[in-house]
Short mmCIF file of C-alpha atoms and ligand atoms in Angstrom, two decimals:
data_model
loop_
_atom_site.label_atom_id
_atom_site.label_comp_id
_atom_site.label_asym_id
_atom_site.label_seq_id
_atom_site.Cartn_x
_atom_site.Cartn_y
_atom_site.Cartn_z
CA MET A 16 23.42 5.09 13.98
CA ILE A 17 21.23 3.99 11.14
CA THR A 18 22.71 5.15 7.52
CA ILE A 19 20.40 4.60 4.73
CA GLN A 20 21.93 5.56 1.77
CA ASN A 21 20.12 5.93 -1.96
CA LEU A 22 17.37 3.36 -0.95
CA SER A 23 15.10 2.25 -3.75
CA TYR A 24 12.15 -0.27 -3.26
CA SER A 25 9.12 -1.38 -5.47
CA TYR A 26 6.89 -4.03 -4.48
CA ASN A 27 5.68 -4.51 -8.40
CA GLY A 28 9.01 -3.76 -10.90
CA PRO A 29 10.99 -0.37 -11.15
CA ASP A 30 8.43 1.57 -12.71
CA THR A 31 6.30 1.67 -9.37
CA SER A 32 9.20 2.41 -7.09
CA VAL A 33 7.70 3.03 -3.53
CA LEU A 34 10.83 4.44 -2.14
CA LYS A 35 13.13 6.41 -4.35
CA GLN A 36 16.90 7.00 -3.48
CA LEU A 37 16.20 7.98 0.00
CA HIS A 38 18.55 9.53 2.15
CA LEU A 39 18.53 9.52 6.26
CA GLU A 40 20.69 9.00 9.18
CA ILE A 41 18.88 8.53 12.37
CA ARG A 42 21.42 8.77 15.39
CA GLU A 43 21.04 7.13 18.73
CA GLY A 44 18.59 8.68 21.54
CA GLU A 45 16.93 10.66 18.41
CA HIS A 46 12.99 11.00 18.98
CA VAL A 47 11.87 11.56 15.48
CA ALA A 48 8.34 11.84 14.08
CA LEU A 49 8.03 10.58 10.50
CA ILE A 50 4.79 11.65 8.54
CA GLY A 51 3.70 11.95 5.18
CA PRO A 52 0.43 11.44 2.93
CA ASN A 53 -0.84 7.84 2.77
CA GLY A 54 1.02 5.76 0.50
CA CYS A 55 4.09 7.75 0.52
CA GLY A 56 6.35 4.93 1.87
CA LYS A 57 6.53 5.55 5.60
CA THR A 58 5.77 1.74 6.23
CA THR A 59 8.05 0.48 3.77
CA LEU A 60 10.59 2.57 5.02
CA ILE A 61 10.81 1.37 8.81
CA ARG A 62 10.26 -2.23 7.56
CA HIS A 63 13.96 -1.67 6.10
CA LEU A 64 15.51 -0.57 9.26
CA ASN A 65 15.10 -4.06 10.68
CA ALA A 66 16.02 -6.05 7.68
CA LEU A 67 12.19 -7.11 7.15
CA LEU A 68 12.66 -5.76 3.60
CA THR A 69 16.17 -5.46 2.19
CA PRO A 70 17.00 -2.75 -0.47
CA GLN A 71 16.70 -3.01 -4.07
CA GLY A 72 18.78 -0.19 -4.43
CA GLY A 73 21.17 1.56 -2.40
CA SER A 74 21.86 0.22 1.44
CA VAL A 75 20.72 0.35 4.98
CA TRP A 76 23.49 0.24 7.79
CA VAL A 77 22.59 -0.55 11.83
CA ASP A 78 25.52 0.59 13.77
CA GLY A 79 27.99 -0.53 10.93
CA MET A 80 26.08 -3.76 10.01
CA GLU A 81 24.35 -3.89 6.61
CA THR A 82 21.01 -5.17 6.48
CA THR A 83 21.66 -7.25 3.57
CA ASP A 84 24.47 -9.17 5.43
CA GLN A 85 22.86 -12.44 6.96
CA LYS A 86 25.28 -12.85 9.62
CA HIS A 87 24.42 -9.62 11.13
CA LEU A 88 20.45 -10.35 11.27
CA LYS A 89 20.09 -11.57 14.48
CA GLU A 90 21.59 -8.62 16.35
CA ILE A 91 19.77 -6.00 13.76
CA ARG A 92 16.73 -7.67 14.80
CA ARG A 93 17.66 -7.30 18.27
CA ARG A 94 18.94 -3.65 18.33
CA VAL A 95 15.80 -2.22 15.85
CA GLY A 96 12.48 -3.29 17.16
CA LEU A 97 9.32 -2.47 15.07
CA VAL A 98 5.87 -1.93 16.37
CA PHE A 99 3.53 -2.87 13.80
CA GLN A 100 0.54 -1.09 13.07
CA ASN A 101 -2.06 -3.66 13.80
CA PRO A 102 -1.01 -5.12 17.16
CA ASP A 103 -2.90 -8.62 15.98
CA ASN A 104 -0.51 -9.07 13.54
CA GLN A 105 2.52 -9.15 15.99
CA ILE A 106 0.58 -11.10 19.12
CA VAL A 107 1.77 -14.68 18.90
CA GLY A 108 1.67 -15.70 22.47
CA MET A 109 -1.80 -17.35 24.57
CA THR A 110 -0.67 -14.92 27.33
CA VAL A 111 0.66 -11.90 27.45
CA GLU A 112 3.93 -13.01 29.12
CA GLU A 113 4.30 -15.77 26.48
CA ASP A 114 3.91 -13.46 23.91
CA VAL A 115 6.70 -10.62 25.38
CA ALA A 116 9.38 -13.81 26.03
CA PHE A 117 8.90 -14.73 22.50
CA GLY A 118 11.68 -12.38 21.17
CA PRO A 119 13.90 -13.29 23.85
CA GLU A 120 13.34 -16.89 23.36
CA ASN A 121 14.53 -16.49 19.83
CA LEU A 122 17.69 -15.17 21.03
CA GLY A 123 18.10 -18.21 22.69
CA LEU A 124 18.83 -16.65 26.29
CA PRO A 125 18.85 -18.96 29.58
CA SER A 126 15.36 -19.04 30.71
CA ALA A 127 16.08 -17.10 34.11
CA GLU A 128 17.08 -14.14 32.05
CA ILE A 129 13.61 -14.37 29.91
CA ARG A 130 11.78 -14.39 32.87
CA GLN A 131 13.58 -11.13 34.08
CA ARG A 132 13.63 -9.45 30.89
CA VAL A 133 9.50 -10.00 30.64
CA ASP A 134 8.81 -8.99 34.09
CA GLU A 135 10.87 -5.87 33.42
CA ALA A 136 9.67 -4.90 30.36
CA LEU A 137 5.73 -5.34 31.66
CA VAL A 138 6.46 -3.31 34.44
CA GLU A 139 8.10 -0.53 32.18
CA VAL A 140 4.94 -0.44 29.71
CA GLY A 141 2.79 -0.68 33.13
CA MET A 142 1.17 -4.16 31.92
CA GLU A 143 2.63 -6.05 34.60
CA ALA A 144 -0.79 -7.19 36.61
CA PHE A 145 -2.15 -8.32 32.61
CA ALA A 146 0.83 -11.37 32.44
CA GLN A 147 -1.39 -14.17 32.77
CA ARG A 148 -4.27 -12.66 30.39
CA ALA A 149 -5.12 -14.04 27.08
CA PRO A 150 -3.79 -11.17 24.49
CA HIS A 151 -7.11 -11.41 22.50
CA THR A 152 -9.09 -10.09 25.67
CA LEU A 153 -7.22 -6.90 25.82
CA SER A 154 -8.05 -3.35 24.64
CA GLY A 155 -6.48 -1.63 21.62
CA GLY A 156 -4.20 0.50 23.99
CA GLU A 157 -3.11 -2.80 26.17
CA LYS A 158 -2.28 -4.77 22.92
CA ARG A 159 0.04 -2.22 21.76
CA LEU A 160 1.37 -1.54 25.12
CA VAL A 161 2.10 -5.32 24.97
CA SER A 162 3.93 -5.35 21.54
CA ILE A 163 6.09 -2.56 22.66
CA ALA A 164 6.89 -4.70 25.63
CA GLY A 165 7.72 -7.36 23.39
CA VAL A 166 10.28 -5.23 21.51
CA LEU A 167 11.77 -3.75 24.75
CA ALA A 168 12.39 -7.46 26.22
CA MET A 169 15.00 -7.57 23.10
CA THR A 170 16.68 -4.46 24.88
CA PRO A 171 16.34 -2.44 21.70
CA ARG A 172 18.71 0.60 20.58
CA TYR A 173 15.84 1.76 18.21
CA ILE A 174 12.18 1.17 18.13
CA ALA A 175 10.12 2.25 15.16
CA LEU A 176 6.62 2.32 15.85
CA ASP A 177 3.97 2.44 12.92
CA GLU A 178 1.01 4.79 13.84
CA PRO A 179 0.63 3.28 17.67
CA THR A 180 -2.06 5.71 18.97
CA ALA A 181 -4.50 4.94 15.73
CA TYR A 182 -7.71 4.27 16.81
CA LEU A 183 -6.95 4.55 20.39
CA ASP A 184 -9.10 6.53 22.68
CA PRO A 185 -7.68 9.75 24.54
CA ALA A 186 -6.84 8.10 27.57
CA GLY A 187 -5.33 5.06 25.57
CA ARG A 188 -3.42 7.09 22.98
CA GLN A 189 -2.05 8.89 26.37
CA ARG A 190 -0.86 6.04 27.90
CA VAL A 191 1.06 4.87 24.69
CA LEU A 192 2.58 8.25 24.29
CA LYS A 193 3.79 8.54 27.91
CA VAL A 194 5.38 4.98 27.56
CA ILE A 195 7.18 6.09 24.18
CA GLN A 196 8.69 9.18 26.15
CA LYS A 197 9.50 6.92 28.83
CA LEU A 198 11.54 4.76 26.50
CA HIS A 199 13.15 7.80 24.94
CA ARG A 200 14.24 9.08 28.39
CA ARG A 201 15.96 5.79 28.69
CA GLY A 202 18.23 6.31 25.88
CA ILE A 203 16.15 4.44 22.90
CA ALA A 204 15.93 6.04 20.00
CA ILE A 205 12.36 6.44 18.50
CA ILE A 206 11.11 6.52 15.11
CA HIS A 207 7.24 7.63 15.21
CA ILE A 208 4.96 7.30 12.42
CA THR A 209 1.55 9.52 13.10
CA HIS A 210 -0.88 11.31 11.76
CA ASP A 211 -1.76 12.89 14.69
CA MET A 212 0.08 16.29 14.92
CA ASN A 213 -0.83 16.25 18.59
CA ASP A 214 1.56 13.20 18.66
CA LEU A 215 4.52 14.76 17.88
CA LEU A 216 4.85 17.41 20.56
CA ASP A 217 7.67 15.31 21.96
CA ALA A 218 9.96 14.68 18.91
CA ASN A 219 13.13 16.45 18.57
CA ARG A 220 13.02 15.91 14.99
CA LEU A 221 10.38 15.80 12.35
CA LEU A 222 10.42 14.07 9.12
CA VAL A 223 8.05 14.57 6.47
CA MET A 224 7.78 12.09 3.49
CA ASP A 225 6.23 12.56 0.19
CA ARG A 226 6.26 10.32 -2.80
CA GLY A 227 9.25 7.98 -1.55
CA ALA A 228 11.67 10.30 -0.28
CA ILE A 229 12.08 12.73 2.79
CA ALA A 230 10.60 15.94 1.85
CA LEU A 231 11.47 17.93 5.02
CA ASP A 232 13.95 17.39 7.54
CA GLY A 233 14.13 19.17 10.72
CA ALA A 234 12.76 20.95 14.17
CA PRO A 235 9.16 20.57 14.14
CA GLU A 236 8.75 24.32 15.02
CA ALA A 237 10.71 25.05 11.73
CA ILE A 238 8.83 22.94 9.63
CA PHE A 239 5.83 23.87 10.61
CA SER A 240 6.54 27.27 9.49
CA ARG A 241 6.37 26.02 6.06
CA LEU A 242 2.71 26.07 6.13
CA ASP A 243 2.61 26.19 2.03
CA VAL A 244 4.44 22.72 1.60
CA MET A 245 2.33 21.11 4.34
CA GLN A 246 -0.95 22.35 2.93
CA ASP A 247 0.56 20.84 -0.38
CA LEU A 248 1.02 17.74 1.06
CA GLY A 249 -2.25 17.61 2.66
CA LEU A 250 -1.04 17.81 6.04
CA GLN A 251 -2.41 19.20 9.27
CA LEU A 252 -0.76 21.64 11.13
CA PRO A 253 -1.54 21.40 15.45
CA GLN A 254 -4.59 23.51 16.00
CA VAL A 255 -2.41 25.98 17.99
CA THR A 256 0.18 26.69 15.28
CA LEU A 257 -2.66 26.97 12.64
CA LEU A 258 -4.42 29.54 14.97
CA LEU A 259 -1.17 31.67 15.17
CA HIS A 260 -0.58 31.53 11.47
CA ARG A 261 -4.16 32.65 11.00
CA LEU A 262 -3.46 35.66 13.60
CA ARG A 263 -0.52 36.76 11.76
CA GLU A 264 -2.15 36.54 8.34
CA SER A 265 -4.75 38.74 9.87
CA GLY A 266 -2.05 41.48 10.95
CA TRP A 267 -0.37 39.95 14.32
CA GLU A 268 3.25 40.49 14.73
CA ILE A 269 3.18 37.12 16.23
CA ASN A 270 5.41 33.91 16.34
CA THR A 271 4.15 31.21 14.51
CA ASN A 272 7.31 28.54 15.59
CA ILE A 273 4.96 26.98 18.56
CA LEU A 274 3.50 23.84 18.90
CA THR A 275 1.83 23.81 22.40
CA ILE A 276 -1.09 25.30 23.94
CA GLU A 277 0.85 26.78 26.91
CA ASP A 278 3.46 28.31 24.62
CA ALA A 279 0.90 29.59 22.57
CA SER A 280 -1.26 31.12 25.18
CA THR A 281 2.23 33.07 26.71
CA GLU A 282 2.64 34.34 23.17
CA ILE A 283 -0.82 35.72 22.97
CA SER A 284 -0.75 37.15 26.25
CA SER A 285 2.60 39.05 25.59
CA ARG A 286 1.51 40.41 22.12
CA MET A 287 -1.73 41.78 24.06
CA ASN A 288 0.23 43.46 26.71
CA ALA A 289 2.38 45.07 24.12
CA LEU A 290 -0.69 46.20 22.24
CA LYS A 291 -2.20 47.37 25.33
CA GLY A 292 0.99 49.39 26.33
CA ALA A 293 1.10 51.03 22.94
CA LEU A 294 -2.41 51.83 23.02
CA ASP A 295 -1.85 53.37 26.52
CA ALA A 296 1.00 55.34 25.69
CA SER A 297 -0.96 57.11 22.39
P1 LIG B 323 2.49 4.65 4.32
O1 LIG B 323 2.91 3.67 5.38
O2 LIG B 323 3.11 5.91 3.63
O3 LIG B 323 0.92 4.46 4.23
P2 LIG B 323 3.29 2.14 2.49
O4 LIG B 323 4.75 2.26 2.69
O5 LIG B 323 2.60 1.41 3.47
O6 LIG B 323 2.61 3.95 3.03
O7 LIG B 323 2.92 1.93 1.01
C1 LIG B 323 3.30 2.64 0.21
C2 LIG B 323 3.05 2.15 -1.36
O8 LIG B 323 3.31 0.84 -1.29
C3 LIG B 323 1.68 2.35 -1.43
O9 LIG B 323 1.16 2.57 -2.50
C4 LIG B 323 1.06 0.78 -1.11
O10 LIG B 323 -0.06 0.77 -1.76
C5 LIG B 323 2.02 0.02 -1.55
N1 LIG B 323 2.52 -1.17 -1.12
C6 LIG B 323 2.59 -1.46 0.43
N2 LIG B 323 2.43 -2.59 0.53
C7 LIG B 323 2.53 -3.14 -0.52
C8 LIG B 323 2.75 -5.06 -0.41
N3 LIG B 323 2.80 -5.20 0.19
N4 LIG B 323 2.34 -5.07 -1.74
C9 LIG B 323 2.27 -4.34 -3.07
N5 LIG B 323 2.27 -2.84 -2.88
C10 LIG B 323 2.03 -2.62 -1.44
#
């Protein structure tokens, strides 16, 4: 479990706090989506999860190890992988496989084990055919998958991804989302920062951040029913959810706690059938 207590952080002195006494627990195996307006502190928060940043106030614990404790630093970095927003900032190798090997090499593992981890991680993200390619020749989506493989080669328990689908075409985004789903099924906890509401359909927990704190925390369906709060924060709802809210506003007795097109279509059909039944009966 990752436990964050009273976390405060500022880049430029206490008057400009980016994180404000934030509390949060992330349990093993969760799939958490993290949303919030630009500049609310999402990136700053996930940089605290593996001690890239350490708290100025409060504390962060990873499986019982405090992130300020130097003796745990290596293990914390192994357990919590970060995939940065811009994959170019994360790429260090001349070839894809060299890049993926960077983390396990830093752990000082024997070369046979490094080889095995690199191969497995590349297969896991579907990039094994690109092992010898130079990373800068890859597409944006492929670079993201290589970054994810680099983190996977460390056998993490938690992976935090900072807008991993930003600037990708629909096919690239689907590929990245599928890999994220697969990792979650393997038991790795996912913390996924996104701006795209369609990205969070797989999450079982949604965190909404506002000005350095967690404003809402719960099941996505429950949070999306808080249309007022979401709109105050300038956050969009998934299109289908918005449609159901509009139908309800115009007088339909309809469930708005729905996120997918399939469920929306079932709900609308059942309401229409009920309406038809009532009309036939009258
Ligand atoms: P988000 O990920 O929600 O967009 P960030 O955590 O990136 O938010 O940024 C929160 C605030 O901290 C913003 O006002 C941003 O300008 C500021 N900030 C982020 N990184 C730095 C930095 N390295 N130096 C100074 N200010 C920063």
